[in-house]
Tab-separated table of C-alpha atoms in Angstrom:
chain	number	residue	atom	x	y	z
A	1	MET	CA	31.252	40.111	-15.278
A	2	PRO	CA	28.131	40.794	-17.522
A	3	ALA	CA	29.583	38.203	-19.962
A	4	ALA	CA	30.098	35.662	-17.433
A	5	GLN	CA	26.555	36.169	-16.123
A	6	GLY	CA	25.257	35.665	-19.433
A	7	GLU	CA	27.156	32.423	-19.647
A	8	ILE	CA	25.577	31.103	-16.525
A	9	ALA	CA	22.371	32.200	-17.447
A	10	ALA	CA	23.062	30.317	-20.623
A	11	LEU	CA	24.046	27.218	-19.027
A	12	THR	CA	21.342	27.042	-16.392
A	13	ARG	CA	18.679	27.399	-19.335
A	14	ARG	CA	20.819	24.522	-20.882
A	15	PHE	CA	20.549	22.302	-17.732
A	16	GLU	CA	17.029	23.047	-17.112
A	17	GLU	CA	16.113	22.271	-21.042
A	18	VAL	CA	17.909	19.024	-20.277
A	19	ALA	CA	16.444	18.130	-17.048
A	20	ASP	CA	13.039	18.744	-18.554
A	21	ARG	CA	13.519	16.762	-21.454
A	22	GLU	CA	15.000	13.768	-18.958
A	23	PHE	CA	12.271	14.228	-16.899
A	24	GLY	CA	9.640	13.932	-19.587
A	25	ILE	CA	11.590	10.703	-20.550
A	26	VAL	CA	11.486	9.194	-17.004
A	27	LYS	CA	7.917	10.237	-16.768
A	28	SER	CA	7.080	8.525	-20.044
A	29	ASP	CA	8.863	5.354	-18.942
A	30	LEU	CA	6.861	5.350	-15.653
A	31	THR	CA	3.625	5.500	-17.304
A	32	ALA	CA	4.649	2.640	-19.461
A	33	VAL	CA	5.759	0.963	-16.603
A	34	ARG	CA	2.410	1.237	-14.824
A	35	LEU	CA	0.525	0.268	-17.862
A	36	GLN	CA	2.427	-2.896	-18.229
A	37	VAL	CA	1.873	-3.806	-14.459
A	38	GLY	CA	-1.483	-3.048	-14.749
A	39	ASN	CA	-1.852	-5.517	-17.752
A	40	PHE	CA	0.581	-8.156	-15.669
A	41	ASP	CA	-1.801	-7.473	-12.775
A	42	GLN	CA	-5.059	-8.407	-15.137
A	43	LYS	CA	-3.293	-11.665	-16.702
A	44	VAL	CA	-2.329	-12.900	-13.030
A	45	GLY	CA	-5.888	-12.611	-12.178
A	46	SER	CA	-7.184	-14.423	-14.953
A	47	LEU	CA	-4.409	-17.213	-14.376
A	48	ASP	CA	-5.833	-17.395	-10.842
A	49	ALA	CA	-9.393	-17.659	-12.129
A	50	LYS	CA	-7.906	-20.505	-14.286
A	51	VAL	CA	-6.230	-22.408	-11.692
A	52	SER	CA	-9.056	-22.314	-9.263
A	53	SER	CA	-11.170	-23.755	-12.116
A	54	LEU	CA	-8.547	-26.521	-13.091
A	55	THR	CA	-8.197	-27.236	-9.129
A	56	GLU	CA	-11.927	-27.961	-8.965
A	57	GLU	CA	-11.887	-29.989	-12.102
A	58	VAL	CA	-8.956	-32.100	-10.790
A	59	ARG	CA	-10.959	-32.794	-7.711
A	60	GLY	CA	-14.053	-33.966	-9.647
A	61	LEU	CA	-11.833	-36.529	-11.688
A	62	ALA	CA	-10.426	-37.589	-8.395
A	63	GLU	CA	-13.348	-38.260	-6.918
A	64	LYS	CA	-14.831	-39.982	-10.192
A	65	ILE	CA	-11.709	-41.959	-10.159
A	66	ASP	CA	-12.189	-43.060	-6.603
A	67	ARG	CA	-15.819	-44.028	-7.066
A	68	ASN	CA	-14.669	-46.172	-10.254
A	69	GLN	CA	-12.226	-47.877	-8.185
A	70	ALA	CA	-14.532	-48.862	-5.471
A	71	GLN	CA	-16.835	-50.237	-8.159
A	72	ILE	CA	-13.869	-52.195	-9.667
A	73	VAL	CA	-13.133	-53.506	-6.320
A	74	GLU	CA	-16.683	-54.459	-5.604
A	75	LEU	CA	-17.130	-56.228	-8.955
A	76	LEU	CA	-13.985	-58.276	-8.619
A	77	THR	CA	-14.840	-59.129	-5.263
A	78	ARG	CA	-18.195	-60.575	-6.066
A	79	LEU	CA	-16.622	-62.630	-9.126
A	80	VAL	CA	-13.703	-64.134	-6.651
A	81	GLY	CA	-16.586	-66.346	-5.262
A	82	ARG	CA	-18.203	-67.329	-8.382
A	83	ASN	CA	-17.586	-70.675	-9.852
A	84	SER	CA	-16.070	-70.122	-13.523
A	85	ASP	CA	-18.251	-72.920	-14.916
A	86	ALA	CA	-21.385	-71.509	-13.545
A	87	GLY	CA	-21.513	-68.775	-15.802
């Protein structure tokens, strides 16, 4: 029986060593994933700010376009009633 107990002890040690090594690998991978998620979160935050800024710029451009169109319509309306020879 002592030989069997020695073999069981050796197998148990090997199992524990492998389990510790695999746990270390999983722990390392988990740390890497956490870092990547953190970086991704920062990038998403940055993109969110850029999208908000672009949205405001587009609104400003749309307002300018509306004003310009209104001015064009006003000028064309004034020109419609004029005599082209009058100058």
